[in-house]
Amino acid sequence: MKSEFPIGRKKMYAVFFVANIFLTGFRLIILPGLSQQFHTIVSIASLFGFWGLWEFILFLGNSLEKKFPLASHPNKRIISQILATYLLATIIGHILIVISVNTLQVTLPSILQSFGYLLYFLLSIVMNLIYFGTIYFFNWKNDLVRLANMQREQTLVKYNALRNQLNPHFLFNALTSLNSLIFENQQLASDFLQQLSKVYRYVLQNKEKETVSLSTELDFISHYIFLLKTRFGNGIEFQIRLPEKLKEKEIVPVTLQILIENAMKHNVISNEIPLRISIAIDNEYLAIVNSVNKKTKVETSNKQGLENLKSLYQYLADKPIDIIETDSLFQVRIPLI
């Protein structure tokens, strides 16, 4: 924990100036019989007293940090700093009383002098509470920021690993299909290879980006759909309905590919019961809906794909991902950025 005071001197002096005005008004109320000269001199002396005490607290804080670090010895540090500040405040206050009595010829009741020493003690506590409270608050806020950044970095690592899954699994299936097409339909094999190269070009070009435009993602997904339709024929159907005005909204790269892959991973794909996937706008969300015909056994599923995607969108969007599941439909609503 750092103990350096995070607020600049000018701001603190402005606070003390306002506090001194209030104290002057309070003194005028309880001591109306004293001269204007007395109140003026005491107000000026109090202002310098605030300045001196605060500079002393800053100096003391830096000095005691070496002997009693705030992170490991908070009680010793706080108590010793308050007592040292009280000692200095008492000395300054006593000097003010002596000046008032001897120079200004002001007679202060003993009870008022005793109240003054109590006020010095309270002032020492309040100023140190401001010092320590501010340090703890800013350290707490910085810790939250660091924690959020760490969580975001961890999420990005998981998401990058998720995107990289496109390489082994998808590539193996694509090459298997391409091998068959070479002997069956060379023109289709050539088209398939071109679409495959565009898919991987997109991944390579956007692997460092946090977001891309929805139109860019849709262009990528059209190549991906071509490959899937070539592989599965009528076993998979797509319906995409998106207004042009929203296509410049942002989305995380390969989000659609991950969600389509997720639907394929968990559901049967057959000509008899085709897997139907629709992509449409639902208010400020991109809704990806697939029919449900679950496989009895799902291979290579760690159940982390959607969770990682949800974590990533928590940092990039002001609304969370919604997941709605029924017996017949599975819907994922992605907030547009």
Coordinates of C-alpha atoms in Angstrom, one line a residue:
M1 CA 0.0 0.0 0.0
K2 CA 1.3 3.4 -1.0
S3 CA 1.1 6.1 1.7
E4 CA 1.9 9.1 -0.5
F5 CA -1.0 11.6 -0.3
P6 CA -2.8 11.5 -3.7
I7 CA -4.4 15.0 -3.6
G8 CA -2.3 18.1 -4.5
R9 CA -1.5 20.8 -1.9
K10 CA -3.5 23.5 -3.6
K11 CA -6.8 21.6 -3.3
M12 CA -6.1 20.9 0.4
Y13 CA -5.2 24.5 1.1
A14 CA -8.5 25.6 -0.5
V15 CA -10.3 23.2 1.9
F16 CA -8.4 24.6 4.9
F17 CA -9.2 28.2 3.8
V18 CA -12.9 27.4 3.7
A19 CA -12.6 25.7 7.1
N20 CA -10.9 28.7 8.6
I21 CA -13.7 31.0 7.4
F22 CA -16.2 28.8 9.3
L23 CA -14.0 28.7 12.4
T24 CA -13.8 32.5 12.3
G25 CA -17.5 32.8 12.1
F26 CA -17.9 30.4 15.0
R27 CA -15.4 32.4 17.0
L28 CA -17.2 35.6 16.3
I29 CA -20.4 34.0 17.7
I30 CA -18.9 32.6 21.0
L31 CA -16.5 35.6 21.5
P32 CA -18.5 38.6 20.4
G33 CA -16.8 40.9 22.9
L34 CA -13.3 40.6 21.6
S35 CA -11.9 43.2 19.2
Q36 CA -11.8 42.9 15.4
Q37 CA -8.1 43.1 15.6
F38 CA -8.0 39.9 17.7
H39 CA -10.3 38.0 15.4
T40 CA -8.3 39.1 12.3
I41 CA -4.9 38.1 13.8
V42 CA -6.2 34.8 15.1
S43 CA -7.8 34.0 11.7
I44 CA -4.5 34.7 9.9
A45 CA -2.5 32.7 12.5
S46 CA -5.0 29.8 12.2
L47 CA -4.6 29.8 8.5
F48 CA -0.8 29.5 8.9
G49 CA -1.4 26.9 11.6
F50 CA -3.5 24.8 9.2
W51 CA -0.7 25.1 6.6
G52 CA 2.0 24.2 9.1
L53 CA 0.1 21.2 10.5
W54 CA -0.6 19.9 7.1
E55 CA 2.9 20.2 5.9
F56 CA 4.0 18.5 9.1
I57 CA 1.6 15.6 8.5
L58 CA 2.9 15.1 5.0
F59 CA 6.5 15.2 6.2
L60 CA 5.7 12.9 9.1
G61 CA 3.8 10.5 6.9
N62 CA 6.8 10.1 4.5
S63 CA 9.2 9.8 7.5
L64 CA 7.1 7.2 9.5
E65 CA 6.5 5.1 6.4
K66 CA 10.1 3.8 6.6
K67 CA 9.7 2.8 10.3
F68 CA 5.9 2.0 10.5
P69 CA 4.7 1.1 6.9
L70 CA 1.0 1.8 6.7
A71 CA 0.4 -1.6 5.0
S72 CA 2.0 -3.7 7.8
H73 CA 1.7 -1.4 10.9
P74 CA -1.5 0.6 10.5
N75 CA -2.3 1.0 14.2
K76 CA 1.2 2.1 15.3
R77 CA 1.4 4.4 12.3
I78 CA -1.9 6.2 12.8
I79 CA -1.6 6.5 16.6
S80 CA 2.0 7.9 16.5
Q81 CA 1.1 10.3 13.7
I82 CA -1.9 11.6 15.6
L83 CA 0.0 12.1 18.8
A84 CA 2.9 13.9 17.0
T85 CA 0.4 16.1 15.2
Y86 CA -1.4 16.9 18.5
L87 CA 1.9 17.8 20.2
L88 CA 2.7 20.3 17.4
A89 CA -0.9 21.6 17.4
T90 CA -0.7 22.2 21.1
I91 CA 2.6 24.1 20.7
I92 CA 1.1 26.3 18.0
G93 CA -2.1 26.9 20.0
H94 CA -0.2 27.8 23.1
I95 CA 1.8 30.3 21.1
L96 CA -1.4 31.8 19.9
I97 CA -2.8 32.1 23.4
V98 CA 0.4 33.7 24.7
I99 CA 0.3 36.2 21.8
S100 CA -3.3 37.0 22.5
V101 CA -2.8 37.5 26.2
N102 CA 0.5 39.4 26.2
T103 CA 0.5 41.3 22.9
L104 CA -3.1 42.0 22.3
Q105 CA -3.9 42.3 26.0
V106 CA -6.8 39.8 25.6
T107 CA -8.0 37.9 28.7
L108 CA -9.3 34.4 27.9
P109 CA -11.2 32.4 30.5
S110 CA -9.4 29.3 31.7
I111 CA -12.3 27.1 30.6
L112 CA -11.9 28.5 27.1
Q113 CA -8.2 27.8 27.1
S114 CA -8.9 24.2 28.2
F115 CA -11.5 24.0 25.3
G116 CA -8.8 25.2 23.0
Y117 CA -6.5 22.3 23.9
L118 CA -9.4 19.9 23.3
L119 CA -10.0 21.5 20.0
Y120 CA -6.3 21.0 19.0
F121 CA -6.7 17.3 19.8
L122 CA -9.8 17.0 17.7
L123 CA -8.2 19.0 14.9
S124 CA -5.2 16.6 15.0
I125 CA -7.6 13.6 14.7
V126 CA -9.6 15.2 11.9
M127 CA -6.7 16.2 9.8
N128 CA -5.1 12.8 10.1
L129 CA -8.4 11.1 9.3
I130 CA -8.4 13.2 6.1
Y131 CA -4.9 12.1 5.4
F132 CA -5.3 8.4 6.1
G133 CA -8.9 8.2 4.8
T134 CA -7.9 9.7 1.5
I135 CA -4.9 7.4 1.1
Y136 CA -7.1 4.3 1.9
F137 CA -9.8 5.5 -0.5
F138 CA -7.5 6.1 -3.4
N139 CA -5.6 2.8 -2.8
W140 CA -8.9 1.0 -2.6
K141 CA -10.0 2.6 -5.9
N142 CA -6.7 1.8 -7.6
D143 CA -6.9 -1.8 -6.4
L144 CA -10.4 -2.1 -8.0
V145 CA -9.0 -0.7 -11.2
R146 CA -6.0 -3.1 -11.1
L147 CA -8.4 -6.0 -10.3
A148 CA -10.7 -5.1 -13.2
N149 CA -7.7 -4.8 -15.6
M150 CA -6.4 -8.2 -14.4
Q151 CA -9.8 -9.8 -14.9
R152 CA -10.1 -8.2 -18.3
E153 CA -6.6 -9.4 -19.3
Q154 CA -7.5 -12.9 -18.1
T155 CA -10.8 -12.8 -20.1
L156 CA -9.0 -11.6 -23.2
V157 CA -6.5 -14.5 -22.8
K158 CA -9.4 -17.0 -22.5
Y159 CA -11.1 -15.4 -25.5
N160 CA -8.0 -15.5 -27.6
A161 CA -7.6 -19.1 -26.8
L162 CA -11.2 -19.6 -27.7
R163 CA -10.7 -17.9 -31.1
N164 CA -7.6 -20.0 -31.7
Q165 CA -9.8 -23.1 -31.5
L166 CA -10.9 -22.2 -35.0
N167 CA -7.5 -23.4 -36.2
P168 CA -7.3 -27.1 -35.2
H169 CA -11.0 -28.1 -35.2
F170 CA -12.3 -26.1 -38.0
L171 CA -9.3 -26.6 -40.2
F172 CA -9.3 -30.4 -39.8
N173 CA -13.0 -30.6 -40.8
A174 CA -12.5 -28.1 -43.7
L175 CA -9.5 -30.0 -45.1
T176 CA -11.4 -33.3 -44.9
S177 CA -14.3 -31.7 -46.9
L178 CA -11.8 -30.2 -49.4
N179 CA -10.1 -33.5 -49.9
S180 CA -13.5 -35.1 -50.9
L181 CA -14.4 -32.2 -53.2
I182 CA -11.2 -32.4 -55.1
F183 CA -12.2 -35.7 -56.5
E184 CA -16.0 -35.0 -56.8
N185 CA -16.2 -31.4 -58.0
Q186 CA -13.0 -29.5 -58.8
Q187 CA -14.7 -26.1 -59.4
L188 CA -16.5 -26.4 -56.0
A189 CA -13.3 -27.4 -54.4
S190 CA -11.6 -24.3 -55.8
D191 CA -14.5 -22.1 -54.5
F192 CA -14.3 -23.8 -51.1
L193 CA -10.6 -23.2 -50.9
Q194 CA -11.1 -19.5 -51.7
Q195 CA -13.7 -19.1 -49.1
L196 CA -11.5 -20.9 -46.6
S197 CA -8.6 -18.5 -47.2
K198 CA -10.9 -15.5 -46.7
V199 CA -12.1 -17.0 -43.3
Y200 CA -8.5 -17.3 -42.1
R201 CA -7.5 -13.9 -43.6
Y202 CA -10.2 -12.3 -41.5
V203 CA -9.0 -14.1 -38.3
L204 CA -5.4 -13.0 -39.0
Q205 CA -6.3 -9.4 -39.8
N206 CA -8.5 -8.9 -36.8
K207 CA -6.9 -11.0 -34.1
E208 CA -5.5 -8.0 -32.3
K209 CA -8.7 -5.9 -32.5
E210 CA -11.2 -5.8 -29.7
T211 CA -14.1 -4.9 -32.0
V212 CA -15.0 -4.7 -35.7
S213 CA -18.0 -3.3 -37.5
L214 CA -21.0 -5.6 -37.7
S215 CA -20.9 -5.4 -41.5
T216 CA -17.3 -6.6 -41.4
E217 CA -18.3 -9.5 -39.2
L218 CA -21.2 -10.4 -41.5
D219 CA -18.9 -10.4 -44.5
F220 CA -16.7 -12.8 -42.7
I221 CA -19.6 -15.0 -41.6
S222 CA -20.9 -15.2 -45.2
H223 CA -17.6 -17.1 -46.2
Y224 CA -17.9 -19.3 -43.1
I225 CA -21.5 -20.1 -44.0
F226 CA -20.5 -21.1 -47.5
L227 CA -18.1 -23.6 -46.0
L228 CA -20.8 -25.0 -43.7
K229 CA -23.4 -25.3 -46.5
T230 CA -20.8 -27.1 -48.6
R231 CA -20.1 -29.5 -45.8
F232 CA -23.7 -30.1 -44.5
G233 CA -25.9 -29.2 -47.4
N234 CA -29.6 -29.0 -46.4
G235 CA -28.6 -30.2 -42.9
I236 CA -28.1 -26.5 -41.8
E237 CA -30.1 -23.5 -42.7
F238 CA -29.4 -19.8 -42.1
Q239 CA -31.6 -16.7 -42.1
I240 CA -30.0 -13.3 -41.7
R241 CA -32.2 -10.2 -41.4
L242 CA -30.3 -7.0 -40.5
P243 CA -31.1 -3.4 -41.3
E244 CA -28.4 -1.5 -43.1
K245 CA -28.4 1.4 -40.6
L246 CA -27.1 -0.8 -37.8
K247 CA -24.4 -2.6 -39.7
E248 CA -21.8 0.0 -38.6
K249 CA -22.3 -0.9 -35.0
E250 CA -19.4 -2.8 -33.4
I251 CA -19.1 -6.4 -32.3
V252 CA -16.2 -8.6 -31.0
P253 CA -14.5 -10.4 -33.9
V254 CA -15.6 -14.0 -34.6
T255 CA -18.5 -13.7 -32.1
L256 CA -20.9 -15.1 -34.7
Q257 CA -18.6 -17.9 -35.7
I258 CA -18.3 -18.9 -32.0
L259 CA -22.0 -18.9 -31.5
I260 CA -22.7 -20.9 -34.8
E261 CA -20.0 -23.3 -33.8
N262 CA -21.6 -23.6 -30.3
A263 CA -25.0 -24.4 -31.9
M264 CA -23.4 -27.1 -34.2
K265 CA -21.5 -28.6 -31.3
H266 CA -24.5 -29.2 -29.2
N267 CA -27.2 -30.1 -31.8
V268 CA -27.7 -32.8 -34.4
I269 CA -27.3 -31.7 -38.0
S270 CA -29.3 -33.8 -40.5
N271 CA -31.3 -33.4 -43.7
E272 CA -34.3 -34.8 -41.9
I273 CA -34.1 -32.3 -39.0
P274 CA -32.0 -29.4 -40.1
L275 CA -30.3 -27.1 -37.7
R276 CA -31.9 -23.7 -38.3
I277 CA -29.9 -20.6 -37.3
S278 CA -31.2 -17.0 -37.5
I279 CA -29.4 -13.7 -37.0
A280 CA -31.6 -10.6 -36.5
I281 CA -31.8 -7.3 -34.6
D282 CA -33.7 -7.3 -31.3
N283 CA -33.8 -3.7 -30.1
E284 CA -30.1 -2.8 -29.4
Y285 CA -29.1 -6.5 -29.4
L286 CA -28.0 -8.9 -32.1
A287 CA -30.1 -12.0 -31.6
I288 CA -28.6 -15.4 -32.7
V289 CA -31.3 -18.1 -32.4
N290 CA -30.9 -21.8 -33.2
S291 CA -33.3 -24.7 -33.2
V292 CA -32.7 -27.3 -30.5
N293 CA -32.2 -31.0 -31.3
K294 CA -29.5 -31.9 -28.8
K295 CA -26.9 -34.5 -29.3
T296 CA -26.7 -37.3 -26.7
K297 CA -23.0 -36.8 -26.4
V298 CA -21.1 -33.5 -27.0
E299 CA -17.4 -33.9 -27.7
T300 CA -14.6 -31.4 -26.9
S301 CA -17.0 -29.2 -24.9
N302 CA -15.5 -27.4 -21.8
K303 CA -18.6 -25.3 -21.4
Q304 CA -16.5 -22.2 -21.2
G305 CA -17.1 -20.7 -24.6
L306 CA -20.2 -18.6 -23.8
E307 CA -18.9 -17.8 -20.3
N308 CA -15.7 -16.3 -21.8
L309 CA -17.7 -14.4 -24.3
K310 CA -20.0 -13.0 -21.6
S311 CA -17.0 -11.9 -19.5
L312 CA -15.5 -10.1 -22.5
Y313 CA -18.7 -8.2 -23.3
Q314 CA -18.9 -7.1 -19.7
Y315 CA -15.9 -4.9 -20.3
L316 CA -16.7 -3.7 -23.8
A317 CA -20.5 -3.1 -23.6
D318 CA -22.8 -1.3 -21.3
K319 CA -25.3 -4.2 -21.3
P320 CA -24.7 -7.9 -20.6
I321 CA -25.2 -10.8 -23.0
D322 CA -28.6 -12.5 -22.6
I323 CA -29.1 -16.2 -23.0
I324 CA -32.6 -17.6 -23.3
E325 CA -33.2 -21.3 -23.6
T326 CA -36.4 -23.3 -24.2
D327 CA -37.1 -26.9 -25.3
S328 CA -37.2 -25.8 -29.0
L329 CA -34.9 -22.7 -29.2
F330 CA -31.6 -21.5 -27.9
Q331 CA -31.1 -17.7 -28.1
V332 CA -28.1 -15.6 -27.4
R333 CA -28.6 -11.8 -27.5
I334 CA -25.3 -9.8 -28.0
P335 CA -25.3 -6.1 -27.1
L336 CA -24.1 -4.0 -30.0
I337 CA -21.2 -1.7 -29.1

